[in-house]
Amino acid sequence: MAPEPVACFVVLGRQGSGKGTQCELLESKTGVIHISTGVMLRKAVEAGTEIGKQAKAIMDSGNLVGDEIMCGIVSERLAQDDVIEKGTVLDGFPRTPAQAEALTEILEELGIELRLAINLEVDDAQVIERMLERGRDDDTQEVIERRLQLYEQETAPLLDWFNSRGLLKSVDGSGTPEEVFENLSALVSS
Ligand code: AMP
């Protein structure tokens, strides 16, 4: 019998919904590799790489980095041994329907199963409060508004994209990280 393929989970939710925290918990409890495109881009900016230079102004304004750059970064990362061995949980990717289409192809080539997308549901007022507390460079009121607007336009349609493929489940993201994780991990292991 062929071995079961490793899994790719996707965590969706507005910026500030707790995706990063939940993905870290999932990585530490199950071993799946947490890949955050936001973290990768911030590291590229810090390191002053070509991609970092191109991404900085876009990130500072709250806009989205181009699909081509993003798909390139993610496909390179997904092909690494740790992911092939343990599977992955994606945080911040896909963010547009084009990225979701590309992800499907990349995973197919690598023999990784797109298993489930989990939508962390937190309302606008709460995510704004959380982001302002976090105080990152791109966490100013104006940039936050732009990012939330783009979330509605570009990323929210992904909920339908995953749902129509039978791959979407939702979790109430408004509790403590531990409470939210209890519900999220039940979905992942079911
Ligand atoms: P995040 O930490 O996920 O909120 O990402 C911070 C910023 O990085 C976003 O506001 C975007 O400018 C950029 N970014 C991260 N992931 C993506 C993606 N999948 N597509 C386009 N831009 C992204």
mmCIF file with all atom_site columns, C-alpha atoms and ligand atoms in Angstrom:
data_model
loop_
_atom_site.group_PDB
_atom_site.id
_atom_site.type_symbol
_atom_site.label_atom_id
_atom_site.label_alt_id
_atom_site.label_comp_id
_atom_site.label_asym_id
_atom_site.label_entity_id
_atom_site.label_seq_id
_atom_site.pdbx_PDB_ins_code
_atom_site.Cartn_x
_atom_site.Cartn_y
_atom_site.Cartn_z
_atom_site.occupancy
_atom_site.B_iso_or_equiv
_atom_site.pdbx_formal_charge
_atom_site.auth_seq_id
_atom_site.auth_comp_id
_atom_site.auth_asym_id
_atom_site.auth_atom_id
_atom_site.pdbx_PDB_model_num
ATOM   1   C CA  . MET A 1 1   ? 0.000   0.000  0.000  1.00 0.00 ? 1   MET A CA  1
ATOM   2   C CA  . ALA A 1 2   ? 1.308   3.481  -0.818 1.00 0.00 ? 2   ALA A CA  1
ATOM   3   C CA  . PRO A 1 3   ? 2.129   5.563  2.258  1.00 0.00 ? 3   PRO A CA  1
ATOM   4   C CA  . GLU A 1 4   ? -0.427  8.231  3.146  1.00 0.00 ? 4   GLU A CA  1
ATOM   5   C CA  . PRO A 1 5   ? 0.659   11.603 1.675  1.00 0.00 ? 5   PRO A CA  1
ATOM   6   C CA  . VAL A 1 6   ? 1.712   14.342 4.080  1.00 0.00 ? 6   VAL A CA  1
ATOM   7   C CA  . ALA A 1 7   ? -0.804  17.116 4.606  1.00 0.00 ? 7   ALA A CA  1
ATOM   8   C CA  . CYS A 1 8   ? -0.955  20.817 3.882  1.00 0.00 ? 8   CYS A CA  1
ATOM   9   C CA  . PHE A 1 9   ? -3.268  22.794 6.149  1.00 0.00 ? 9   PHE A CA  1
ATOM   10  C CA  . VAL A 1 10  ? -4.154  26.404 5.442  1.00 0.00 ? 10  VAL A CA  1
ATOM   11  C CA  . VAL A 1 11  ? -5.187  28.825 8.174  1.00 0.00 ? 11  VAL A CA  1
ATOM   12  C CA  . LEU A 1 12  ? -7.306  31.719 6.917  1.00 0.00 ? 12  LEU A CA  1
ATOM   13  C CA  . GLY A 1 13  ? -8.528  34.751 8.805  1.00 0.00 ? 13  GLY A CA  1
ATOM   14  C CA  . ARG A 1 14  ? -8.188  38.506 8.912  1.00 0.00 ? 14  ARG A CA  1
ATOM   15  C CA  . GLN A 1 15  ? -4.877  39.999 9.930  1.00 0.00 ? 15  GLN A CA  1
ATOM   16  C CA  . GLY A 1 16  ? -4.809  39.935 13.718 1.00 0.00 ? 16  GLY A CA  1
ATOM   17  C CA  . SER A 1 17  ? -7.152  36.953 13.967 1.00 0.00 ? 17  SER A CA  1
ATOM   18  C CA  . GLY A 1 18  ? -4.436  34.895 15.659 1.00 0.00 ? 18  GLY A CA  1
ATOM   19  C CA  . LYS A 1 19  ? -3.293  32.833 12.666 1.00 0.00 ? 19  LYS A CA  1
ATOM   20  C CA  . GLY A 1 20  ? 0.385   33.038 13.626 1.00 0.00 ? 20  GLY A CA  1
ATOM   21  C CA  . THR A 1 21  ? -0.204  31.928 17.213 1.00 0.00 ? 21  THR A CA  1
ATOM   22  C CA  . GLN A 1 22  ? -2.455  29.041 16.179 1.00 0.00 ? 22  GLN A CA  1
ATOM   23  C CA  . CYS A 1 23  ? -0.004  27.872 13.519 1.00 0.00 ? 23  CYS A CA  1
ATOM   24  C CA  . GLU A 1 24  ? 2.864   27.947 16.028 1.00 0.00 ? 24  GLU A CA  1
ATOM   25  C CA  . LEU A 1 25  ? 0.819   25.861 18.441 1.00 0.00 ? 25  LEU A CA  1
ATOM   26  C CA  . LEU A 1 26  ? -0.044  23.392 15.701 1.00 0.00 ? 26  LEU A CA  1
ATOM   27  C CA  . GLU A 1 27  ? 3.623   23.097 14.735 1.00 0.00 ? 27  GLU A CA  1
ATOM   28  C CA  . SER A 1 28  ? 4.747   22.519 18.315 1.00 0.00 ? 28  SER A CA  1
ATOM   29  C CA  . LYS A 1 29  ? 2.022   19.924 19.037 1.00 0.00 ? 29  LYS A CA  1
ATOM   30  C CA  . THR A 1 30  ? 1.980   17.987 15.758 1.00 0.00 ? 30  THR A CA  1
ATOM   31  C CA  . GLY A 1 31  ? 5.309   18.675 14.015 1.00 0.00 ? 31  GLY A CA  1
ATOM   32  C CA  . VAL A 1 32  ? 3.832   20.122 10.811 1.00 0.00 ? 32  VAL A CA  1
ATOM   33  C CA  . ILE A 1 33  ? 6.072   22.889 9.505  1.00 0.00 ? 33  ILE A CA  1
ATOM   34  C CA  . HIS A 1 34  ? 4.667   26.406 9.997  1.00 0.00 ? 34  HIS A CA  1
ATOM   35  C CA  . ILE A 1 35  ? 5.235   28.587 6.959  1.00 0.00 ? 35  ILE A CA  1
ATOM   36  C CA  . SER A 1 36  ? 4.325   32.255 7.330  1.00 0.00 ? 36  SER A CA  1
ATOM   37  C CA  . THR A 1 37  ? 4.762   34.338 4.188  1.00 0.00 ? 37  THR A CA  1
ATOM   38  C CA  . GLY A 1 38  ? 4.620   37.538 6.279  1.00 0.00 ? 38  GLY A CA  1
ATOM   39  C CA  . VAL A 1 39  ? 7.565   36.305 8.405  1.00 0.00 ? 39  VAL A CA  1
ATOM   40  C CA  . MET A 1 40  ? 9.495   35.223 5.291  1.00 0.00 ? 40  MET A CA  1
ATOM   41  C CA  . LEU A 1 41  ? 8.990   38.628 3.685  1.00 0.00 ? 41  LEU A CA  1
ATOM   42  C CA  . ARG A 1 42  ? 9.960   40.522 6.849  1.00 0.00 ? 42  ARG A CA  1
ATOM   43  C CA  . LYS A 1 43  ? 13.172  38.443 7.032  1.00 0.00 ? 43  LYS A CA  1
ATOM   44  C CA  . ALA A 1 44  ? 13.882  39.209 3.362  1.00 0.00 ? 44  ALA A CA  1
ATOM   45  C CA  . VAL A 1 45  ? 13.431  42.937 4.082  1.00 0.00 ? 45  VAL A CA  1
ATOM   46  C CA  . GLU A 1 46  ? 15.787  42.722 7.077  1.00 0.00 ? 46  GLU A CA  1
ATOM   47  C CA  . ALA A 1 47  ? 18.375  40.788 5.106  1.00 0.00 ? 47  ALA A CA  1
ATOM   48  C CA  . GLY A 1 48  ? 18.139  43.330 2.271  1.00 0.00 ? 48  GLY A CA  1
ATOM   49  C CA  . THR A 1 49  ? 17.610  40.686 -0.450 1.00 0.00 ? 49  THR A CA  1
ATOM   50  C CA  . GLU A 1 50  ? 16.284  41.625 -3.877 1.00 0.00 ? 50  GLU A CA  1
ATOM   51  C CA  . ILE A 1 51  ? 12.808  40.334 -2.972 1.00 0.00 ? 51  ILE A CA  1
ATOM   52  C CA  . GLY A 1 52  ? 12.971  42.198 0.346  1.00 0.00 ? 52  GLY A CA  1
ATOM   53  C CA  . LYS A 1 53  ? 13.771  45.435 -1.455 1.00 0.00 ? 53  LYS A CA  1
ATOM   54  C CA  . GLN A 1 54  ? 10.843  44.979 -3.824 1.00 0.00 ? 54  GLN A CA  1
ATOM   55  C CA  . ALA A 1 55  ? 8.445   43.997 -1.046 1.00 0.00 ? 55  ALA A CA  1
ATOM   56  C CA  . LYS A 1 56  ? 9.185   46.657 1.568  1.00 0.00 ? 56  LYS A CA  1
ATOM   57  C CA  . ALA A 1 57  ? 7.222   49.606 0.153  1.00 0.00 ? 57  ALA A CA  1
ATOM   58  C CA  . ILE A 1 58  ? 4.308   47.340 -0.750 1.00 0.00 ? 58  ILE A CA  1
ATOM   59  C CA  . MET A 1 59  ? 4.161   45.899 2.761  1.00 0.00 ? 59  MET A CA  1
ATOM   60  C CA  . ASP A 1 60  ? 4.500   49.324 4.392  1.00 0.00 ? 60  ASP A CA  1
ATOM   61  C CA  . SER A 1 61  ? 1.456   50.534 2.466  1.00 0.00 ? 61  SER A CA  1
ATOM   62  C CA  . GLY A 1 62  ? -0.606  47.451 3.364  1.00 0.00 ? 62  GLY A CA  1
ATOM   63  C CA  . ASN A 1 63  ? -0.859  46.282 -0.240 1.00 0.00 ? 63  ASN A CA  1
ATOM   64  C CA  . LEU A 1 64  ? -0.243  42.765 -1.490 1.00 0.00 ? 64  LEU A CA  1
ATOM   65  C CA  . VAL A 1 65  ? 3.054   41.609 -2.930 1.00 0.00 ? 65  VAL A CA  1
ATOM   66  C CA  . GLY A 1 66  ? 2.604   40.238 -6.478 1.00 0.00 ? 66  GLY A CA  1
ATOM   67  C CA  . ASP A 1 67  ? 1.343   36.693 -6.982 1.00 0.00 ? 67  ASP A CA  1
ATOM   68  C CA  . GLU A 1 68  ? 4.373   35.698 -9.027 1.00 0.00 ? 68  GLU A CA  1
ATOM   69  C CA  . ILE A 1 69  ? 6.873   36.627 -6.311 1.00 0.00 ? 69  ILE A CA  1
ATOM   70  C CA  . MET A 1 70  ? 4.738   35.004 -3.619 1.00 0.00 ? 70  MET A CA  1
ATOM   71  C CA  . CYS A 1 71  ? 4.228   31.749 -5.512 1.00 0.00 ? 71  CYS A CA  1
ATOM   72  C CA  . GLY A 1 72  ? 7.968   31.580 -6.213 1.00 0.00 ? 72  GLY A CA  1
ATOM   73  C CA  . ILE A 1 73  ? 8.857   31.994 -2.523 1.00 0.00 ? 73  ILE A CA  1
ATOM   74  C CA  . VAL A 1 74  ? 6.289   29.446 -1.386 1.00 0.00 ? 74  VAL A CA  1
ATOM   75  C CA  . SER A 1 75  ? 7.041   26.801 -3.987 1.00 0.00 ? 75  SER A CA  1
ATOM   76  C CA  . GLU A 1 76  ? 10.743  26.953 -3.102 1.00 0.00 ? 76  GLU A CA  1
ATOM   77  C CA  . ARG A 1 77  ? 9.991   26.575 0.594  1.00 0.00 ? 77  ARG A CA  1
ATOM   78  C CA  . LEU A 1 78  ? 7.472   23.742 0.148  1.00 0.00 ? 78  LEU A CA  1
ATOM   79  C CA  . ALA A 1 79  ? 9.991   21.689 -1.800 1.00 0.00 ? 79  ALA A CA  1
ATOM   80  C CA  . GLN A 1 80  ? 12.381  21.512 1.166  1.00 0.00 ? 80  GLN A CA  1
ATOM   81  C CA  . ASP A 1 81  ? 12.941  18.214 2.968  1.00 0.00 ? 81  ASP A CA  1
ATOM   82  C CA  . ASP A 1 82  ? 11.319  19.113 6.293  1.00 0.00 ? 82  ASP A CA  1
ATOM   83  C CA  . VAL A 1 83  ? 8.000   19.919 4.576  1.00 0.00 ? 83  VAL A CA  1
ATOM   84  C CA  . ILE A 1 84  ? 8.108   16.832 2.362  1.00 0.00 ? 84  ILE A CA  1
ATOM   85  C CA  . GLU A 1 85  ? 8.666   14.748 5.468  1.00 0.00 ? 85  GLU A CA  1
ATOM   86  C CA  . LYS A 1 86  ? 6.276   16.360 7.965  1.00 0.00 ? 86  LYS A CA  1
ATOM   87  C CA  . GLY A 1 87  ? 3.726   18.382 6.008  1.00 0.00 ? 87  GLY A CA  1
ATOM   88  C CA  . THR A 1 88  ? 2.920   22.020 6.570  1.00 0.00 ? 88  THR A CA  1
ATOM   89  C CA  . VAL A 1 89  ? 0.534   24.632 7.881  1.00 0.00 ? 89  VAL A CA  1
ATOM   90  C CA  . LEU A 1 90  ? 0.388   27.793 5.765  1.00 0.00 ? 90  LEU A CA  1
ATOM   91  C CA  . ASP A 1 91  ? -0.151  31.172 7.403  1.00 0.00 ? 91  ASP A CA  1
ATOM   92  C CA  . GLY A 1 92  ? -0.817  34.179 5.146  1.00 0.00 ? 92  GLY A CA  1
ATOM   93  C CA  . PHE A 1 93  ? -0.826  32.155 1.924  1.00 0.00 ? 93  PHE A CA  1
ATOM   94  C CA  . PRO A 1 94  ? -2.817  31.797 -0.274 1.00 0.00 ? 94  PRO A CA  1
ATOM   95  C CA  . ARG A 1 95  ? -4.191  35.325 -0.175 1.00 0.00 ? 95  ARG A CA  1
ATOM   96  C CA  . THR A 1 96  ? -5.707  35.557 -3.665 1.00 0.00 ? 96  THR A CA  1
ATOM   97  C CA  . PRO A 1 97  ? -7.551  33.071 -5.877 1.00 0.00 ? 97  PRO A CA  1
ATOM   98  C CA  . ALA A 1 98  ? -4.534  32.992 -8.235 1.00 0.00 ? 98  ALA A CA  1
ATOM   99  C CA  . GLN A 1 99  ? -2.327  31.949 -5.314 1.00 0.00 ? 99  GLN A CA  1
ATOM   100 C CA  . ALA A 1 100 ? -4.791  29.209 -4.376 1.00 0.00 ? 100 ALA A CA  1
ATOM   101 C CA  . GLU A 1 101 ? -4.732  27.833 -7.932 1.00 0.00 ? 101 GLU A CA  1
ATOM   102 C CA  . ALA A 1 102 ? -0.935  27.907 -7.944 1.00 0.00 ? 102 ALA A CA  1
ATOM   103 C CA  . LEU A 1 103 ? -0.807  26.208 -4.554 1.00 0.00 ? 103 LEU A CA  1
ATOM   104 C CA  . THR A 1 104 ? -2.920  23.329 -5.825 1.00 0.00 ? 104 THR A CA  1
ATOM   105 C CA  . GLU A 1 105 ? -0.459  22.732 -8.653 1.00 0.00 ? 105 GLU A CA  1
ATOM   106 C CA  . ILE A 1 106 ? 2.641   23.055 -6.477 1.00 0.00 ? 106 ILE A CA  1
ATOM   107 C CA  . LEU A 1 107 ? 1.272   20.566 -3.937 1.00 0.00 ? 107 LEU A CA  1
ATOM   108 C CA  . GLU A 1 108 ? 0.265   18.124 -6.628 1.00 0.00 ? 108 GLU A CA  1
ATOM   109 C CA  . GLU A 1 109 ? 3.780   18.146 -8.044 1.00 0.00 ? 109 GLU A CA  1
ATOM   110 C CA  . LEU A 1 110 ? 5.269   17.559 -4.607 1.00 0.00 ? 110 LEU A CA  1
ATOM   111 C CA  . GLY A 1 111 ? 2.811   14.811 -3.648 1.00 0.00 ? 111 GLY A CA  1
ATOM   112 C CA  . ILE A 1 112 ? 1.437   16.798 -0.674 1.00 0.00 ? 112 ILE A CA  1
ATOM   113 C CA  . GLU A 1 113 ? -2.293  16.611 0.034  1.00 0.00 ? 113 GLU A CA  1
ATOM   114 C CA  . LEU A 1 114 ? -4.246  19.859 0.419  1.00 0.00 ? 114 LEU A CA  1
ATOM   115 C CA  . ARG A 1 115 ? -6.233  18.573 3.368  1.00 0.00 ? 115 ARG A CA  1
ATOM   116 C CA  . LEU A 1 116 ? -8.103  21.422 5.013  1.00 0.00 ? 116 LEU A CA  1
ATOM   117 C CA  . ALA A 1 117 ? -8.466  25.186 5.255  1.00 0.00 ? 117 ALA A CA  1
ATOM   118 C CA  . ILE A 1 118 ? -9.467  26.534 8.638  1.00 0.00 ? 118 ILE A CA  1
ATOM   119 C CA  . ASN A 1 119 ? -11.097 29.939 8.865  1.00 0.00 ? 119 ASN A CA  1
ATOM   120 C CA  . LEU A 1 120 ? -10.426 31.740 12.144 1.00 0.00 ? 120 LEU A CA  1
ATOM   121 C CA  . GLU A 1 121 ? -13.472 33.899 12.709 1.00 0.00 ? 121 GLU A CA  1
ATOM   122 C CA  . VAL A 1 122 ? -12.852 37.140 14.613 1.00 0.00 ? 122 VAL A CA  1
ATOM   123 C CA  . ASP A 1 123 ? -14.784 40.356 14.029 1.00 0.00 ? 123 ASP A CA  1
ATOM   124 C CA  . ASP A 1 124 ? -13.227 43.589 12.713 1.00 0.00 ? 124 ASP A CA  1
ATOM   125 C CA  . ALA A 1 125 ? -13.324 45.484 16.011 1.00 0.00 ? 125 ALA A CA  1
ATOM   126 C CA  . GLN A 1 126 ? -11.366 42.759 17.778 1.00 0.00 ? 126 GLN A CA  1
ATOM   127 C CA  . VAL A 1 127 ? -8.716  42.325 15.065 1.00 0.00 ? 127 VAL A CA  1
ATOM   128 C CA  . ILE A 1 128 ? -8.110  46.089 14.944 1.00 0.00 ? 128 ILE A CA  1
ATOM   129 C CA  . GLU A 1 129 ? -7.627  46.153 18.709 1.00 0.00 ? 129 GLU A CA  1
ATOM   130 C CA  . ARG A 1 130 ? -5.218  43.194 18.543 1.00 0.00 ? 130 ARG A CA  1
ATOM   131 C CA  . MET A 1 131 ? -3.183  44.718 15.708 1.00 0.00 ? 131 MET A CA  1
ATOM   132 C CA  . LEU A 1 132 ? -2.836  48.080 17.431 1.00 0.00 ? 132 LEU A CA  1
ATOM   133 C CA  . GLU A 1 133 ? -1.574  46.271 20.551 1.00 0.00 ? 133 GLU A CA  1
ATOM   134 C CA  . ARG A 1 134 ? 0.966   44.342 18.452 1.00 0.00 ? 134 ARG A CA  1
ATOM   135 C CA  . GLY A 1 135 ? 2.533   47.575 17.155 1.00 0.00 ? 135 GLY A CA  1
ATOM   136 C CA  . ARG A 1 136 ? 4.367   46.258 14.086 1.00 0.00 ? 136 ARG A CA  1
ATOM   137 C CA  . ASP A 1 137 ? 5.639   48.839 11.490 1.00 0.00 ? 137 ASP A CA  1
ATOM   138 C CA  . ASP A 1 138 ? 2.615   48.111 9.289  1.00 0.00 ? 138 ASP A CA  1
ATOM   139 C CA  . ASP A 1 139 ? 0.166   48.187 12.203 1.00 0.00 ? 139 ASP A CA  1
ATOM   140 C CA  . THR A 1 140 ? -0.860  51.858 11.935 1.00 0.00 ? 140 THR A CA  1
ATOM   141 C CA  . GLN A 1 141 ? -4.568  52.698 11.714 1.00 0.00 ? 141 GLN A CA  1
ATOM   142 C CA  . GLU A 1 142 ? -4.376  53.684 8.041  1.00 0.00 ? 142 GLU A CA  1
ATOM   143 C CA  . VAL A 1 143 ? -2.402  50.633 6.899  1.00 0.00 ? 143 VAL A CA  1
ATOM   144 C CA  . ILE A 1 144 ? -4.585  48.316 8.995  1.00 0.00 ? 144 ILE A CA  1
ATOM   145 C CA  . GLU A 1 145 ? -7.672  49.671 7.217  1.00 0.00 ? 145 GLU A CA  1
ATOM   146 C CA  . ARG A 1 146 ? -6.070  49.065 3.821  1.00 0.00 ? 146 ARG A CA  1
ATOM   147 C CA  . ARG A 1 147 ? -5.124  45.490 4.779  1.00 0.00 ? 147 ARG A CA  1
ATOM   148 C CA  . LEU A 1 148 ? -8.622  44.713 6.017  1.00 0.00 ? 148 LEU A CA  1
ATOM   149 C CA  . GLN A 1 149 ? -10.120 46.178 2.854  1.00 0.00 ? 149 GLN A CA  1
ATOM   150 C CA  . LEU A 1 150 ? -7.859  43.955 0.735  1.00 0.00 ? 150 LEU A CA  1
ATOM   151 C CA  . TYR A 1 151 ? -8.768  40.988 2.892  1.00 0.00 ? 151 TYR A CA  1
ATOM   152 C CA  . GLU A 1 152 ? -12.435 41.460 2.038  1.00 0.00 ? 152 GLU A CA  1
ATOM   153 C CA  . GLN A 1 153 ? -11.685 41.982 -1.669 1.00 0.00 ? 153 GLN A CA  1
ATOM   154 C CA  . GLU A 1 154 ? -8.991  39.404 -2.352 1.00 0.00 ? 154 GLU A CA  1
ATOM   155 C CA  . THR A 1 155 ? -8.854  36.879 0.445  1.00 0.00 ? 155 THR A CA  1
ATOM   156 C CA  . ALA A 1 156 ? -12.454 36.457 1.614  1.00 0.00 ? 156 ALA A CA  1
ATOM   157 C CA  . PRO A 1 157 ? -13.400 34.972 -1.804 1.00 0.00 ? 157 PRO A CA  1
ATOM   158 C CA  . LEU A 1 158 ? -10.994 32.161 -0.963 1.00 0.00 ? 158 LEU A CA  1
ATOM   159 C CA  . LEU A 1 159 ? -13.457 30.949 1.642  1.00 0.00 ? 159 LEU A CA  1
ATOM   160 C CA  . ASP A 1 160 ? -15.832 30.067 -1.215 1.00 0.00 ? 160 ASP A CA  1
ATOM   161 C CA  . TRP A 1 161 ? -12.939 28.619 -3.189 1.00 0.00 ? 161 TRP A CA  1
ATOM   162 C CA  . PHE A 1 162 ? -12.081 26.155 -0.404 1.00 0.00 ? 162 PHE A CA  1
ATOM   163 C CA  . ASN A 1 163 ? -15.701 25.575 0.553  1.00 0.00 ? 163 ASN A CA  1
ATOM   164 C CA  . SER A 1 164 ? -16.719 24.568 -2.962 1.00 0.00 ? 164 SER A CA  1
ATOM   165 C CA  . ARG A 1 165 ? -13.992 21.924 -2.857 1.00 0.00 ? 165 ARG A CA  1
ATOM   166 C CA  . GLY A 1 166 ? -15.241 20.579 0.467  1.00 0.00 ? 166 GLY A CA  1
ATOM   167 C CA  . LEU A 1 167 ? -12.065 21.784 2.202  1.00 0.00 ? 167 LEU A CA  1
ATOM   168 C CA  . LEU A 1 168 ? -13.285 24.535 4.541  1.00 0.00 ? 168 LEU A CA  1
ATOM   169 C CA  . LYS A 1 169 ? -14.039 24.478 8.260  1.00 0.00 ? 169 LYS A CA  1
ATOM   170 C CA  . SER A 1 170 ? -14.448 27.423 10.632 1.00 0.00 ? 170 SER A CA  1
ATOM   171 C CA  . VAL A 1 171 ? -13.357 28.034 14.197 1.00 0.00 ? 171 VAL A CA  1
ATOM   172 C CA  . ASP A 1 172 ? -14.426 30.810 16.545 1.00 0.00 ? 172 ASP A CA  1
ATOM   173 C CA  . GLY A 1 173 ? -11.191 32.760 17.002 1.00 0.00 ? 173 GLY A CA  1
ATOM   174 C CA  . SER A 1 174 ? -12.400 35.081 19.748 1.00 0.00 ? 174 SER A CA  1
ATOM   175 C CA  . GLY A 1 175 ? -11.325 33.075 22.831 1.00 0.00 ? 175 GLY A CA  1
ATOM   176 C CA  . THR A 1 176 ? -7.911  32.675 24.464 1.00 0.00 ? 176 THR A CA  1
ATOM   177 C CA  . PRO A 1 177 ? -5.226  31.052 22.270 1.00 0.00 ? 177 PRO A CA  1
ATOM   178 C CA  . GLU A 1 178 ? -5.631  27.800 24.231 1.00 0.00 ? 178 GLU A CA  1
ATOM   179 C CA  . GLU A 1 179 ? -9.412  27.739 23.805 1.00 0.00 ? 179 GLU A CA  1
ATOM   180 C CA  . VAL A 1 180 ? -9.170  28.437 20.097 1.00 0.00 ? 180 VAL A CA  1
ATOM   181 C CA  . PHE A 1 181 ? -6.471  25.795 19.682 1.00 0.00 ? 181 PHE A CA  1
ATOM   182 C CA  . GLU A 1 182 ? -8.579  23.138 21.344 1.00 0.00 ? 182 GLU A CA  1
ATOM   183 C CA  . ASN A 1 183 ? -11.238 23.599 18.659 1.00 0.00 ? 183 ASN A CA  1
ATOM   184 C CA  . LEU A 1 184 ? -8.750  23.966 15.842 1.00 0.00 ? 184 LEU A CA  1
ATOM   185 C CA  . SER A 1 185 ? -6.781  20.844 16.720 1.00 0.00 ? 185 SER A CA  1
ATOM   186 C CA  . ALA A 1 186 ? -10.009 18.820 16.898 1.00 0.00 ? 186 ALA A CA  1
ATOM   187 C CA  . LEU A 1 187 ? -10.663 19.761 13.254 1.00 0.00 ? 187 LEU A CA  1
ATOM   188 C CA  . VAL A 1 188 ? -7.119  18.940 12.176 1.00 0.00 ? 188 VAL A CA  1
ATOM   189 C CA  . SER A 1 189 ? -7.174  15.484 13.679 1.00 0.00 ? 189 SER A CA  1
ATOM   190 C CA  . SER A 1 190 ? -10.718 14.583 12.569 1.00 0.00 ? 190 SER A CA  1
HETATM 191 P P1  . AMP B 2 .   ? 1.140   39.220 7.310  1.00 0.00 ? 1   AMP B P1  1
HETATM 192 O O1  . AMP B 2 .   ? 2.219   39.119 8.348  1.00 0.00 ? 1   AMP B O1  1
HETATM 193 O O2  . AMP B 2 .   ? 0.649   37.878 6.842  1.00 0.00 ? 1   AMP B O2  1
HETATM 194 O O3  . AMP B 2 .   ? 0.030   40.159 7.691  1.00 0.00 ? 1   AMP B O3  1
HETATM 195 O O4  . AMP B 2 .   ? 1.847   39.864 6.021  1.00 0.00 ? 1   AMP B O4  1
HETATM 196 C C1  . AMP B 2 .   ? 2.408   41.158 6.057  1.00 0.00 ? 1   AMP B C1  1
HETATM 197 C C2  . AMP B 2 .   ? 2.432   41.752 4.655  1.00 0.00 ? 1   AMP B C2  1
HETATM 198 O O5  . AMP B 2 .   ? 3.217   40.910 3.782  1.00 0.00 ? 1   AMP B O5  1
HETATM 199 C C3  . AMP B 2 .   ? 1.076   41.841 3.970  1.00 0.00 ? 1   AMP B C3  1
HETATM 200 O O6  . AMP B 2 .   ? 0.383   43.022 4.330  1.00 0.00 ? 1   AMP B O6  1
HETATM 201 C C4  . AMP B 2 .   ? 1.482   41.824 2.497  1.00 0.00 ? 1   AMP B C4  1
HETATM 202 O O7  . AMP B 2 .   ? 1.992   43.071 2.079  1.00 0.00 ? 1   AMP B O7  1
HETATM 203 C C5  . AMP B 2 .   ? 2.649   40.846 2.492  1.00 0.00 ? 1   AMP B C5  1
HETATM 204 N N1  . AMP B 2 .   ? 2.185   39.441 2.256  1.00 0.00 ? 1   AMP B N1  1
HETATM 205 C C6  . AMP B 2 .   ? 2.260   38.384 3.112  1.00 0.00 ? 1   AMP B C6  1
HETATM 206 N N2  . AMP B 2 .   ? 1.768   37.271 2.557  1.00 0.00 ? 1   AMP B N2  1
HETATM 207 C C7  . AMP B 2 .   ? 1.339   37.619 1.314  1.00 0.00 ? 1   AMP B C7  1
HETATM 208 C C8  . AMP B 2 .   ? 0.714   36.929 0.241  1.00 0.00 ? 1   AMP B C8  1
HETATM 209 N N3  . AMP B 2 .   ? 0.400   35.628 0.339  1.00 0.00 ? 1   AMP B N3  1
HETATM 210 N N4  . AMP B 2 .   ? 0.425   37.639 -0.886 1.00 0.00 ? 1   AMP B N4  1
HETATM 211 C C9  . AMP B 2 .   ? 0.736   38.932 -1.010 1.00 0.00 ? 1   AMP B C9  1
HETATM 212 N N5  . AMP B 2 .   ? 1.304   39.652 -0.040 1.00 0.00 ? 1   AMP B N5  1
HETATM 213 C C10 . AMP B 2 .   ? 1.616   39.012 1.123  1.00 0.00 ? 1   AMP B C10 1
#
